[in-house]
Short mmCIF file of C-alpha atoms in Angstrom, two decimals:
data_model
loop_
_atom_site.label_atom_id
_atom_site.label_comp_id
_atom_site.label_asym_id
_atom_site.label_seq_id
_atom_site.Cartn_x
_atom_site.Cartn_y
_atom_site.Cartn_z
CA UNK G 1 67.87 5.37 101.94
CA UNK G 2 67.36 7.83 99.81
CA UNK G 3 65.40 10.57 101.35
CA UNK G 4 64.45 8.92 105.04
CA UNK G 5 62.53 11.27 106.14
CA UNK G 6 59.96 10.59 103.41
CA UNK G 7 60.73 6.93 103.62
CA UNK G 8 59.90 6.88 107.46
CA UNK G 9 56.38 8.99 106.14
CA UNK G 10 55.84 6.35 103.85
CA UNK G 11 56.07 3.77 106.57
CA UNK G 12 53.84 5.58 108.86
CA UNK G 13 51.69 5.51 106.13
CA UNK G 14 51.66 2.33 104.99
CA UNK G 15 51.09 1.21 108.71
CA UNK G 16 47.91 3.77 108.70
CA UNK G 17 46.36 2.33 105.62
CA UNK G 18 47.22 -1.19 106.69
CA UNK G 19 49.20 -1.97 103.53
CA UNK G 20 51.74 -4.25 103.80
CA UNK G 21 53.64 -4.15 99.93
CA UNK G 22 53.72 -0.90 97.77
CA UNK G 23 54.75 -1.64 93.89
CA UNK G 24 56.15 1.39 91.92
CA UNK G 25 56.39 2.07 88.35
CA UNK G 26 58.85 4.61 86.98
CA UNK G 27 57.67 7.99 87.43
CA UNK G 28 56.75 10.91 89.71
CA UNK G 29 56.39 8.61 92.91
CA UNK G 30 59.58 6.79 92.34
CA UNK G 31 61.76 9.85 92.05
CA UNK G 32 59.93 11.73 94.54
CA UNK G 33 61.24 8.68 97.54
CA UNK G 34 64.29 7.09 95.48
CA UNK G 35 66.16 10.61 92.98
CA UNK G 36 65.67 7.45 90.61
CA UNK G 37 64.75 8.26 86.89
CA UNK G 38 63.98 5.19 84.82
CA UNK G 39 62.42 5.88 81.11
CA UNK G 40 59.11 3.68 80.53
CA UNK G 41 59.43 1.34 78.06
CA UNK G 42 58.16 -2.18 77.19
CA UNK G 43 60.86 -3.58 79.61
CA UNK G 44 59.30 -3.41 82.76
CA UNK G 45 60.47 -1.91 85.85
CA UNK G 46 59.14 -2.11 89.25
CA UNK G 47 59.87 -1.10 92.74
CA UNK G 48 58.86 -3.18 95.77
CA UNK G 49 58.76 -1.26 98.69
CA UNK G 50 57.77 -3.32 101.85
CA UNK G 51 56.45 -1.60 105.06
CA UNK G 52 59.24 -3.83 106.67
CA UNK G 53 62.34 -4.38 105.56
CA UNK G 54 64.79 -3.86 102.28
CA UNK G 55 63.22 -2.63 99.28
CA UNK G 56 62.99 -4.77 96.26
CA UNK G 57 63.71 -3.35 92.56
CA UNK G 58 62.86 -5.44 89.41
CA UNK G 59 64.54 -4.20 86.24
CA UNK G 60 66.63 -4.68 82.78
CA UNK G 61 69.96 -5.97 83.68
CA UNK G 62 71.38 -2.95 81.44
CA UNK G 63 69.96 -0.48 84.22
CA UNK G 64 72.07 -2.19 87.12
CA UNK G 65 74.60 0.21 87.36
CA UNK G 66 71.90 3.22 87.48
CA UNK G 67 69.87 2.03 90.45
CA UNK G 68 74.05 1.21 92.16
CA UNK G 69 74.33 4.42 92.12
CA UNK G 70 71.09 5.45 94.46
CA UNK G 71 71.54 5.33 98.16
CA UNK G 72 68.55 2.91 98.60
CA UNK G 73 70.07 -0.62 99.80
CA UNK G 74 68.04 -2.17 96.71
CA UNK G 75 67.74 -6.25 96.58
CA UNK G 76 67.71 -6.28 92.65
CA UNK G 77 66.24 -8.69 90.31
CA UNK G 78 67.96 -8.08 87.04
CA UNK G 79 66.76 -9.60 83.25
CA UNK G 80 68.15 -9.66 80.26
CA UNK G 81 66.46 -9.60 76.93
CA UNK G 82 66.86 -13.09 76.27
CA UNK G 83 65.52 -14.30 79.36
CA UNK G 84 62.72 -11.65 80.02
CA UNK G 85 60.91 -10.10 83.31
CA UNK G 86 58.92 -13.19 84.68
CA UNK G 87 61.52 -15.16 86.47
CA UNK G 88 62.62 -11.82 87.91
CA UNK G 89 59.43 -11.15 89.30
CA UNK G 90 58.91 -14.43 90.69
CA UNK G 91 62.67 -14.38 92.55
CA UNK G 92 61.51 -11.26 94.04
CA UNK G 93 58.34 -12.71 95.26
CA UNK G 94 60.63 -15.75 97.03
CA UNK G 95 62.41 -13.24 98.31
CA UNK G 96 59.74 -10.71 99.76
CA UNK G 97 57.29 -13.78 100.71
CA UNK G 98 53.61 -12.98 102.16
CA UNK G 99 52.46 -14.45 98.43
CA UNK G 100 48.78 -14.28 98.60
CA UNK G 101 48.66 -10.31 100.12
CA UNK G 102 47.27 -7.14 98.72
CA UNK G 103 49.80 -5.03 97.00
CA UNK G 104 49.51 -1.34 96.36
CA UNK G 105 49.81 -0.24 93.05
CA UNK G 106 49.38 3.32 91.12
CA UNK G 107 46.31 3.31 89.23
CA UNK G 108 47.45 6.27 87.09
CA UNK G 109 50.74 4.76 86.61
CA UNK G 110 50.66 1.31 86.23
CA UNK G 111 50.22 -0.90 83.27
CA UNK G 112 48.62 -3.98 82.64
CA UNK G 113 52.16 -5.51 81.63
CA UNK G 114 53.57 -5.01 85.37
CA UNK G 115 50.29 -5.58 86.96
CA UNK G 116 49.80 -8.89 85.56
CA UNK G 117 53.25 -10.27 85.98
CA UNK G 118 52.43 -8.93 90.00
CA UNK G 119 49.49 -11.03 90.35
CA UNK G 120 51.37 -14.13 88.58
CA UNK G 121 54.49 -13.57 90.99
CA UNK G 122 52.61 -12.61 94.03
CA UNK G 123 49.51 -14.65 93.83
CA UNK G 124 47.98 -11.32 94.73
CA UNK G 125 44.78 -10.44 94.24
CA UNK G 126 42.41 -7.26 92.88
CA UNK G 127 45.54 -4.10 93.33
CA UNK G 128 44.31 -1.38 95.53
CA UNK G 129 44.92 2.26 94.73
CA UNK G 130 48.06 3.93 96.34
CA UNK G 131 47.37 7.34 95.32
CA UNK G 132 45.53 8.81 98.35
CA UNK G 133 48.26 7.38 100.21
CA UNK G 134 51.41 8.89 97.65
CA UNK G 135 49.11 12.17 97.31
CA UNK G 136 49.22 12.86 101.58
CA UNK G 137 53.45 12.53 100.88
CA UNK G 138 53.64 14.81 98.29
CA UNK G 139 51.03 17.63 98.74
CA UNK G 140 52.96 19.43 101.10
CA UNK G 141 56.36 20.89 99.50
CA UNK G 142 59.46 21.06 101.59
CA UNK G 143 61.39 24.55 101.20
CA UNK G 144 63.46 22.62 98.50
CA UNK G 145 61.03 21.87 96.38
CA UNK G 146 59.42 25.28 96.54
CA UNK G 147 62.54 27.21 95.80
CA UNK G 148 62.60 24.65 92.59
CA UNK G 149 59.38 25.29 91.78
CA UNK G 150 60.37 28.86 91.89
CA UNK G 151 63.37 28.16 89.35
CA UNK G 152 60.66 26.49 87.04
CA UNK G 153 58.69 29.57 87.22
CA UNK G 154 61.27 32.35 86.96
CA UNK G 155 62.46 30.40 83.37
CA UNK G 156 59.04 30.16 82.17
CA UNK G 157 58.39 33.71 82.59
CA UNK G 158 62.22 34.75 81.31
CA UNK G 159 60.91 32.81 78.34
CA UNK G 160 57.30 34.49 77.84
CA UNK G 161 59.24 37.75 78.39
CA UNK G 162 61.54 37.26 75.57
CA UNK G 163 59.53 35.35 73.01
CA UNK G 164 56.10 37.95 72.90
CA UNK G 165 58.13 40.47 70.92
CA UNK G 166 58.42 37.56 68.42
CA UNK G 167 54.70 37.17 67.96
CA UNK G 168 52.37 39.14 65.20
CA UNK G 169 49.01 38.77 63.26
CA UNK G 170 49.55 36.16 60.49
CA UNK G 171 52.04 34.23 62.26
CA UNK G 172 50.87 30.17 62.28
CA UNK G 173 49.65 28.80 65.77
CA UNK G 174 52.71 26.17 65.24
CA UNK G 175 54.88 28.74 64.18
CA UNK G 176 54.52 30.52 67.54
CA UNK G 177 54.69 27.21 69.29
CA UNK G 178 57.84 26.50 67.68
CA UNK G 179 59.40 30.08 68.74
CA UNK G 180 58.30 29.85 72.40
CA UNK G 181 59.86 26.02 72.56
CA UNK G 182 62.96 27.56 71.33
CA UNK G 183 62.93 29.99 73.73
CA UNK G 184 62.11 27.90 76.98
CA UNK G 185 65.19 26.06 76.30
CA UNK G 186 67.20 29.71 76.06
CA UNK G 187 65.84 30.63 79.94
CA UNK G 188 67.43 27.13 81.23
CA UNK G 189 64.46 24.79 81.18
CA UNK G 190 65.81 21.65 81.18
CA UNK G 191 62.92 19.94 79.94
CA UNK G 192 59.20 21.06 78.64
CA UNK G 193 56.48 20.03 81.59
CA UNK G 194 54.11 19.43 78.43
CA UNK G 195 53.12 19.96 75.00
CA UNK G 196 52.98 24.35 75.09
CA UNK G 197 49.48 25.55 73.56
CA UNK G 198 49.57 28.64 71.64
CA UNK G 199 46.22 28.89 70.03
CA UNK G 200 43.77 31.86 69.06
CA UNK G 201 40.72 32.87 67.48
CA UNK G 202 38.01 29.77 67.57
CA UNK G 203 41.12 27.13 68.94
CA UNK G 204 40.83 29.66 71.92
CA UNK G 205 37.62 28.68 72.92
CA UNK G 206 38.68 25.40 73.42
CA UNK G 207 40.36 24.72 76.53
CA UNK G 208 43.04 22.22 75.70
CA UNK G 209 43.57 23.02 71.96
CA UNK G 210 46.26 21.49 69.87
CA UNK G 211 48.71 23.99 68.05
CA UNK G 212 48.07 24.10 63.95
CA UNK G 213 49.13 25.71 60.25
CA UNK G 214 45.87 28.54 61.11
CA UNK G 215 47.30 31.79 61.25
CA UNK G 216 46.34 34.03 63.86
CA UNK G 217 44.54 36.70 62.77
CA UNK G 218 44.04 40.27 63.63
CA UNK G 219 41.83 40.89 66.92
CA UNK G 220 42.11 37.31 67.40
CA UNK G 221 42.37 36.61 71.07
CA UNK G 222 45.81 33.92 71.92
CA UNK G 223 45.67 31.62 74.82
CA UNK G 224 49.46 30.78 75.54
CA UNK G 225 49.50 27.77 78.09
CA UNK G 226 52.62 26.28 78.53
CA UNK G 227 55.41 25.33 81.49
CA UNK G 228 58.76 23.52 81.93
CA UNK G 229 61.00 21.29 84.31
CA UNK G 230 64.12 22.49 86.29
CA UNK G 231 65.32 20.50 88.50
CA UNK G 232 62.58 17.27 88.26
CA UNK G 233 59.95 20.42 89.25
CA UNK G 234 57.31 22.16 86.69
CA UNK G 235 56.49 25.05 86.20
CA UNK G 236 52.82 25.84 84.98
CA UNK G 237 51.79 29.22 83.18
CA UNK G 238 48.67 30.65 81.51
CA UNK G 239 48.28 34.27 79.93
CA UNK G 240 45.90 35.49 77.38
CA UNK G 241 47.13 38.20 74.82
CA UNK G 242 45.10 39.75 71.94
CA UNK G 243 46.58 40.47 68.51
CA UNK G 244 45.90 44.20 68.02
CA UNK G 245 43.11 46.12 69.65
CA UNK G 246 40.67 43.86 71.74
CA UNK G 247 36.50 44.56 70.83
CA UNK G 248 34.08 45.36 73.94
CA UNK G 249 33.21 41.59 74.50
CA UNK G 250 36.74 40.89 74.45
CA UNK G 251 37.41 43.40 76.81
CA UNK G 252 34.92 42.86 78.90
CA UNK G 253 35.55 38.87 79.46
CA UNK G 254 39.01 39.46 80.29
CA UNK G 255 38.54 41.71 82.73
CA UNK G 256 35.87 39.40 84.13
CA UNK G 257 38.39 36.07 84.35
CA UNK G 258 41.18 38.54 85.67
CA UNK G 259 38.65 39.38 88.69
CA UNK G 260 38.17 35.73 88.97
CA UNK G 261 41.69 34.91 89.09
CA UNK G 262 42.15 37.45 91.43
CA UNK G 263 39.24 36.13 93.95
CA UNK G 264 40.72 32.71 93.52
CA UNK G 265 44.19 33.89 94.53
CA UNK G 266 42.78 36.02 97.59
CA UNK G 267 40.69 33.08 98.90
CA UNK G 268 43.45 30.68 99.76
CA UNK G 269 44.45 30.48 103.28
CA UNK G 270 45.29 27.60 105.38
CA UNK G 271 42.25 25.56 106.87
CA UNK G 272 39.52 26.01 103.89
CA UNK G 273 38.43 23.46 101.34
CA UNK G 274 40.23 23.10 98.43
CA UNK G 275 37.13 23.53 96.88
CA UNK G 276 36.14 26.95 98.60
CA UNK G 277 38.70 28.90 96.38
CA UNK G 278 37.02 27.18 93.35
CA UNK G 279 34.25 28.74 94.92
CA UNK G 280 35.64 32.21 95.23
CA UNK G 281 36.83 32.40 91.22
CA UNK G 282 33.36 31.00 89.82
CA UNK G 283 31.62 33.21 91.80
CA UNK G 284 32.84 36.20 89.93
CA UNK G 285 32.02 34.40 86.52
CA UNK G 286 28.60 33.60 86.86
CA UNK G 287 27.72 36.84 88.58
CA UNK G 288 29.15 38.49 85.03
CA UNK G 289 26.68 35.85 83.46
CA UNK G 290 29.16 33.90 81.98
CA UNK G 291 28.91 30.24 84.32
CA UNK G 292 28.09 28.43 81.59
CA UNK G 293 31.37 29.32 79.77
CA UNK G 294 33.36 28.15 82.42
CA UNK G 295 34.08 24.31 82.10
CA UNK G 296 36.90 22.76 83.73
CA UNK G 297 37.99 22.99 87.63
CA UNK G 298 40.03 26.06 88.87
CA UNK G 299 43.16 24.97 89.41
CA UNK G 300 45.20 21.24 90.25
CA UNK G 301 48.36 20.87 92.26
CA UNK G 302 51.74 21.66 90.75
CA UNK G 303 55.00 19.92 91.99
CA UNK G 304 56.97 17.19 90.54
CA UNK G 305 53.92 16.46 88.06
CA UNK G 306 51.84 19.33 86.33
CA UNK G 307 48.64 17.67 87.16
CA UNK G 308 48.55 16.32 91.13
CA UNK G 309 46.04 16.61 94.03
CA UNK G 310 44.74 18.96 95.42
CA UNK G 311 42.40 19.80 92.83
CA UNK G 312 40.08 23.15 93.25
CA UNK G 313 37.02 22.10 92.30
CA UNK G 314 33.52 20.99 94.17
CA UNK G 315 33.42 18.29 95.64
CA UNK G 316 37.41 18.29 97.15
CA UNK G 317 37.20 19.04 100.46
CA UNK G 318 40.77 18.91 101.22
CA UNK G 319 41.97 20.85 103.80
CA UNK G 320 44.76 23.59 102.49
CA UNK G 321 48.09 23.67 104.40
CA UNK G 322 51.01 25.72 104.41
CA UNK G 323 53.57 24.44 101.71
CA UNK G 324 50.56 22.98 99.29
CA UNK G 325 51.55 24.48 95.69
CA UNK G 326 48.60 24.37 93.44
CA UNK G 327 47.13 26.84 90.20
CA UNK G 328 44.34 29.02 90.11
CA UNK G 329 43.47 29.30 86.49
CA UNK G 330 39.87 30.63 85.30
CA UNK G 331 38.98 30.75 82.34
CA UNK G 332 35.74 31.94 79.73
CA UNK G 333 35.34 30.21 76.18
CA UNK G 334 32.69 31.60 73.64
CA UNK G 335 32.59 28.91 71.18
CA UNK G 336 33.87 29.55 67.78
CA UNK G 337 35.23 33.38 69.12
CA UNK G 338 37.49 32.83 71.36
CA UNK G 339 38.91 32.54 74.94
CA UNK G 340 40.59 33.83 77.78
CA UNK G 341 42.05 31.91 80.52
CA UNK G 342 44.83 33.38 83.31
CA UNK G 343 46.56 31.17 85.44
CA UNK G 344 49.27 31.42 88.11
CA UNK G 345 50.66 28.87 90.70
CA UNK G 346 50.18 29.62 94.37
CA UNK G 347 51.42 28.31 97.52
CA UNK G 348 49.73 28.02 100.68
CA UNK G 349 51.32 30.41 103.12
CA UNK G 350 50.83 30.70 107.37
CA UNK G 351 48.58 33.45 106.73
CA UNK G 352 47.13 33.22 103.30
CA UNK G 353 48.40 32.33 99.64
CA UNK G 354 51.12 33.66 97.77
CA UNK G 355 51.49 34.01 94.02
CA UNK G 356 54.86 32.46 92.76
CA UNK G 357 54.43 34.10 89.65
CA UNK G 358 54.43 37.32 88.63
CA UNK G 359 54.21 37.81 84.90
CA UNK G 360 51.41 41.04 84.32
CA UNK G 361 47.90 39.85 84.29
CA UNK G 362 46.90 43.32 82.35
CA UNK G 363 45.43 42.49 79.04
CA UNK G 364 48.35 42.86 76.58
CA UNK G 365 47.60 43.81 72.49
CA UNK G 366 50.28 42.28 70.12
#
């Protein structure tokens, strides 16, 4: 079925936690146990994955064929248009039985739509959270997926590499945008992980700035934050470039988040707290005097989603193990100057960490 190695884990799991009925939505999860890709739409689809037993799959009749074609010996509940999803759901609930139980459900994922034809179907009642449970599956990469997060990685930098040249004072932030998209797609992404951010002067102080018409200026400091898929896998990249000649304080911040990156990177080794290598990179900022200027966790894990546990940050205490692929990515923002923030993606080694990137982390003038 699919992969069974990660369908036995599942099991085991499910056993653990006492859960008896898992529900998935299309997405990472789905993909991750089934190599199923269903688009989200207002026609819902939903997998029924019992800790015993065949899997159920709920979907548009139109999508039939698709989920034939998966090795998973699905019992499917098809609908049409005319009909619509609620006798579906309630065949599969016949079918499955144990009406009345808990089902697990992904509270990042799910929708009220699926949710409520569930608890209709099922009789089931308040969902409980199946994300601690899908996040122990997925933290640890096999060798597969590291080699494709790799891929994702070598055509984001191919892509950096050959669209800088491109860039110059007076060029739009959207411009820019529009150039690099252009030229992830040229390195072999197959898809964009997310919306790229190429932003500078005052958008730079703001961490998760939207592209715009403002051209960038000379001096101006130009967060590029972008990443794409290859292979179902992202790819996650942060560099920080300045357009000309950088001034002291410019200087001087950069150097002090590429220290911090650097401590961040060197911390990781199997056995600490996710948290400790947050630890390690703020350290460095606040001793510069610039804590207050650092916002937002150091890094999240990186595999089939861009944003996926661990997160490095206080207060996660999760053990790192060899295979866990996450990002270390510090960052300073001096509202309405500018910002720098320098982020690579790092697995967890035997012995330590290991950078899978490896574009220069040198300041860079345009």
């Amino acid at each position: 079925m699919g992969h069974p190695a990660r369908w036995d884990r599942l099991r085991e799991e499910m056993a653990r936690e006492g859960l008896e009925l898992l529900a998935l939505v299309p997405g990472a999860n789905l993909f991750y146990l089934t190599g199923l890709h269903f688009h989200r739409m207002e026609r819902p689809i939903v997998a029924l994955l019992p800790r015993e037993g065949e899997p159920a799959l709920i979907l548009p009749a139109f999508e039939v064929e698709k989920a034939q074609g998966a090795p998973i010996p699905w019992r499917l509940f098809p609908y049409t248009d005319a009909e619509g999803p609620t006798s579906a759901f309630h065949a599969a609930a016949a079918v499955l039985g144990g009406r009345g139980r808990p089902i697990a459900v992904e509270a990042l994922g799910m929708r009220v739509l699926e949710w409520s034809l569930l608890a209709q179907a099922f009789e089931s009642p308040t969902p409980i959270p199946a994300e601690p449970l899908l996040a122990r599956l997925r933290m640890v990469k096999g060798p597969e997926e590291i080699a494709a997060i790799r891929r994702a990685i070598a055509a984001a930098e191919a892509a950096l590499q050959q669209w800088l040249p491109e860039v110059r004072p007076g060029m739009t932030e959207r411009e820019a945008t529009r150039r690099l998209i252009q030229a992830c797609f040229a390195a072999g992404a197959d898809a964009l992980a997310f919306e790229p951010i190429v932003v500078a002067g005052p958008n730079a102080a703001l961490p998760h700035a939207t592209p715009s018409d403002r051209p960038m200026g000379p001096g101006e400091l130009m967060i590029v934050d972008f990443g794409v898929i290859v292979e179902g896998y992202v790819s996650d990249l942060t560099r920080t470039f300045v357009l000309g000649e950088p001034d002291p304080e410019t200087a001087r911040i950069y150097e002090v988040v590429r220290e911090a990156n650097a401590a961040g990177r060197a911390a990781v080794r199997p056995g600490i707290p996710a948290e400790a290598v947050d630890r390690a990179a703020r350290a460095v900022i606040e001793a510069a005097g610039y804590g207050a200027y650092f916002p937002h966790r150091t890094g999240h894990g990186l595999g089939l989603e861009v944003h996926e546990p661990p997160y490095l940050v206080a207060g996660d205490a999760t053990p790192l193990q060899p295979g866990m692929i996450f990002t270390v990515e510090p960052g300073i923002y001096l509202p309405g100057k500018g910002g720098v923030r320098i982020e690579d993606v790092v697995v967890v080694t035997e012995t330590g960490g290991e950078s899978l990137t490896a574009f220069p982390r040198e300041l860079r003038s345009l």
